[in-house]
C-alpha positions as MATLAB code, in Angstrom:
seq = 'XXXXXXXXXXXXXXXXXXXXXXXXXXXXXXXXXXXXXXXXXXXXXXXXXXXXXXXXXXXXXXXXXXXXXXXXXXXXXXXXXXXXXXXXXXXXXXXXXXXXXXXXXXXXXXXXXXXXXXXXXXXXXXXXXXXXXXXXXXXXXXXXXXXXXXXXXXXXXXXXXXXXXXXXXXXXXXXXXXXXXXXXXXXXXXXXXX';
ca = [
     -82.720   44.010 -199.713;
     -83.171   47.608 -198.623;
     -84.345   49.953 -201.247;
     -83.634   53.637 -201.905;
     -86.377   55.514 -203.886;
     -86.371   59.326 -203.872;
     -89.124   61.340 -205.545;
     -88.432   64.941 -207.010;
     -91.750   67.412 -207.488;
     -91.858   68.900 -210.712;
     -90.662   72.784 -211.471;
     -94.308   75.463 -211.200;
     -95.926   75.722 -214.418;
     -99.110   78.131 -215.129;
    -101.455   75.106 -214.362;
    -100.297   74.828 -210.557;
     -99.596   79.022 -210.176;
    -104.050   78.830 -211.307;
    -104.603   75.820 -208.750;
    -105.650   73.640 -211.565;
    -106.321   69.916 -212.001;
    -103.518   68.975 -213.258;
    -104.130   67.976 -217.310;
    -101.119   67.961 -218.993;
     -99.374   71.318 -219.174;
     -95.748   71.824 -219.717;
     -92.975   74.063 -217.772;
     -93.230   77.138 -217.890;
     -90.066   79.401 -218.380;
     -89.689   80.358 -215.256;
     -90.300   76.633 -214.007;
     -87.465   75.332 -216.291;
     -85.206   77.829 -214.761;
     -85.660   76.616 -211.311;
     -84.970   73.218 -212.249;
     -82.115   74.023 -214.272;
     -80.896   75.863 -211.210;
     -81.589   72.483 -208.606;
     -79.597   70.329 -210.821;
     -76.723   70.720 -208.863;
     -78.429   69.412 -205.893;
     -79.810   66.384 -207.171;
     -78.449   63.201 -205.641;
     -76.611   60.245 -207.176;
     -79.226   57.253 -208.655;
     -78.703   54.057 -210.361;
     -82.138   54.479 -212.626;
     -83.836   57.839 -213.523;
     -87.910   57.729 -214.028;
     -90.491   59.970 -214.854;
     -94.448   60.649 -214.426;
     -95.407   60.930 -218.235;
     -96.840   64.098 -218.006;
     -95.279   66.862 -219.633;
     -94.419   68.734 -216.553;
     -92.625   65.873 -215.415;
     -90.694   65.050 -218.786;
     -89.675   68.708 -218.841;
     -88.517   68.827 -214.955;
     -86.461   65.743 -215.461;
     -85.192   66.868 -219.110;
     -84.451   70.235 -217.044;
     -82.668   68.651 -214.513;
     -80.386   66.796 -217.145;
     -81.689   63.458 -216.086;
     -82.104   61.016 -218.850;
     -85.303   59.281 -217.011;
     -87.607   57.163 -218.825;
     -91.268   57.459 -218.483;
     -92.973   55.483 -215.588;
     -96.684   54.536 -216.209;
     -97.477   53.919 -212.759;
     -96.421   57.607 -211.991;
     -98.695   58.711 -213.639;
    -100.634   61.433 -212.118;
    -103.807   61.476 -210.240;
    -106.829   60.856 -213.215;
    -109.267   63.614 -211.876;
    -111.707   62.710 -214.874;
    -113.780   65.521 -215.964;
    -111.957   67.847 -213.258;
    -108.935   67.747 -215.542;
    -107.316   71.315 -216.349;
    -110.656   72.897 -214.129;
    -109.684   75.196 -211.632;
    -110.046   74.306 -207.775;
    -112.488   76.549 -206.616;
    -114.507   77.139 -210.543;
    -115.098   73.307 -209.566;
    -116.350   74.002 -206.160;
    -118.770   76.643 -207.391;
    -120.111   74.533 -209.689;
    -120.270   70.696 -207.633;
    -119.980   71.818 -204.129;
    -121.309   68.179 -202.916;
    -119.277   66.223 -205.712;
    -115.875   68.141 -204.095;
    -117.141   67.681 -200.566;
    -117.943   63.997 -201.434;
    -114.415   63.502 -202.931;
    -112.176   65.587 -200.010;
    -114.403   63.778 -197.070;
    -114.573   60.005 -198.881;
    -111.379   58.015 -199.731;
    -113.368   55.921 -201.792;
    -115.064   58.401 -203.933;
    -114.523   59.419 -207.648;
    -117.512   62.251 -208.558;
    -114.942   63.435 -211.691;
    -114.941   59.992 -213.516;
    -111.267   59.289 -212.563;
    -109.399   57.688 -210.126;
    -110.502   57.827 -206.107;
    -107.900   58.763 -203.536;
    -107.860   55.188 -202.161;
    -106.928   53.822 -205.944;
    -104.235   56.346 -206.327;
    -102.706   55.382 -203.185;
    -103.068   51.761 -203.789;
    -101.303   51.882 -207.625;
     -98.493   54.122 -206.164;
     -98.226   51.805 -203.526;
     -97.981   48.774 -205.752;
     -95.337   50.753 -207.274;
     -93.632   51.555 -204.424;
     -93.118   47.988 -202.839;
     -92.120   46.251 -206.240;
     -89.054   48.890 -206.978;
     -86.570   46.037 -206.774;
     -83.689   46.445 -204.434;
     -80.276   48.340 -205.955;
     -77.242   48.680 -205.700;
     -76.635   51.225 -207.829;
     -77.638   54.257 -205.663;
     -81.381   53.638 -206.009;
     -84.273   55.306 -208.449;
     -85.088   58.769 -208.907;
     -88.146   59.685 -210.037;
     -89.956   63.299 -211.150;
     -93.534   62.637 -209.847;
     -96.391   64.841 -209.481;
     -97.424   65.815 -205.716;
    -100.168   63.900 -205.500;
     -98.016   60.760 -206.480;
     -95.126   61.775 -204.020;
     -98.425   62.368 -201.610;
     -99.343   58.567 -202.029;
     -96.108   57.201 -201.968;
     -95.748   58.840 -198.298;
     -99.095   57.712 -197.016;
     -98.118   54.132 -198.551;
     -94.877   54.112 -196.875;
     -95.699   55.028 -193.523;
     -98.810   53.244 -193.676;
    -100.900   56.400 -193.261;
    -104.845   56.327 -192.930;
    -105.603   57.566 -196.587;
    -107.543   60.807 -195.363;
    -103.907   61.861 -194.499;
    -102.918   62.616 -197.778;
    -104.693   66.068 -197.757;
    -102.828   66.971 -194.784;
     -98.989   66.754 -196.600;
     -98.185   69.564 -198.815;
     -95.638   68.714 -201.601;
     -93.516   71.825 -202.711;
     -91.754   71.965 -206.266;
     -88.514   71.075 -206.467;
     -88.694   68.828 -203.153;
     -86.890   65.765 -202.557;
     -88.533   63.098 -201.087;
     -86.852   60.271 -200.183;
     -87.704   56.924 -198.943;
     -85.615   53.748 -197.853;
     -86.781   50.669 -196.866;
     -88.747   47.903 -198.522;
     -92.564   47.228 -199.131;
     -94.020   46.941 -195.012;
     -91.012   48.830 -193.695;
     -90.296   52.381 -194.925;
     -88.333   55.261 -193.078;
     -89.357   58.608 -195.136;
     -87.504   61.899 -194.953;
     -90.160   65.024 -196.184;
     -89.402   67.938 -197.858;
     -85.494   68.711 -198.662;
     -85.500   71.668 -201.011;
     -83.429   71.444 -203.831;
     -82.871   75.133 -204.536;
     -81.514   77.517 -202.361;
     -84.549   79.139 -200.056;
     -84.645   83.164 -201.663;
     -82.217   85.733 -200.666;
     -79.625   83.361 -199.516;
];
């Protein structure tokens, strides 16, 4: 049975604008706004899910979805890197960052590797059961809607830091787990001065 999953990015908040590790930081104001304004242009699903993080809850809540938490959405566990910034972490381990952008395998933060996040959004991915409902929708941090496309289209892992995941994007996948056609990056606001 074919499957329809489709993965929405959660609305900015302060922790992305800084190019943080994730944590767990909530919308900001001007984040719930946008998703407010996308509403309109979500499509129809069957089941509504969430990543647990805050950002995620408050996207979907924004978006008037009534979605119910999804462990295995969970963001990507950067360990100790958690709420850092980007580049005060490269100061500071410039051969534990290079280790963990060059080596799918490698976890210098205490968390999760790359390879393990793909693999547990991957497990995810292939036992969404079939619907006929119109599918799942699910809010889901970038670096889970990153996994779920190197899953699908059976990607080598180092791919995932080559796809950029926008907020607000759809992402939508149909197919079933060892067959997935994925459409990237449809914008669910209006691009600005439309």
């Amino acid at each position: 049975m074919t499957v329809r999953v489709m993965l929405v990015s959660p609305a900015m908040n302060a922790a992305l604008r800084e190019a943080r590790f994730d944590g767990d930081a909530p919308l900001d104001p001007a984040g719930e706004r946008s998703a407010r304004a996308a509403a309109p242009a979500l499509p129809r699903s069957g089941t509504a899910l969430s990543g647990p993080s805050e950002r995620c809850l408050g996207t979907a809540a924004a978006l008037g979805l009534a979605a119910r938490p999804e462990p295995a959405l969970t963001g990507w566990d950067l360990g100790r890197w958690s709420g850092r910034r980007l580049d005060e972490v490269g100061a500071a381990e410039p051969a534990a960052v290079a280790a963990w952008m060059g080596d799918p395998s490698a976890a210098p933060h205490g968390g999760e590797s790359l390879r393990e996040l793909v693999e547990r959004v991957g497990g995810w991915l292939d036992g969404v059961p079939g619907a006929e409902d119109g599918g799942v929708l699910a809010v889901a941090e970038p670096a889970v809607v990153r996994a779920a496309a190197v899953h699908a289209l059976a990607l080598p892992v180092k791919a995932f830091w080559r796809l950029d995941v926008a907020p607000l994007v759809l992402t939508e996948l149909n197919g079933r787990s060892g067959r997935w056609n994925v459409r990237l990056g449809r914008p669910l606001t209006a691009p600005q001065g439309s």
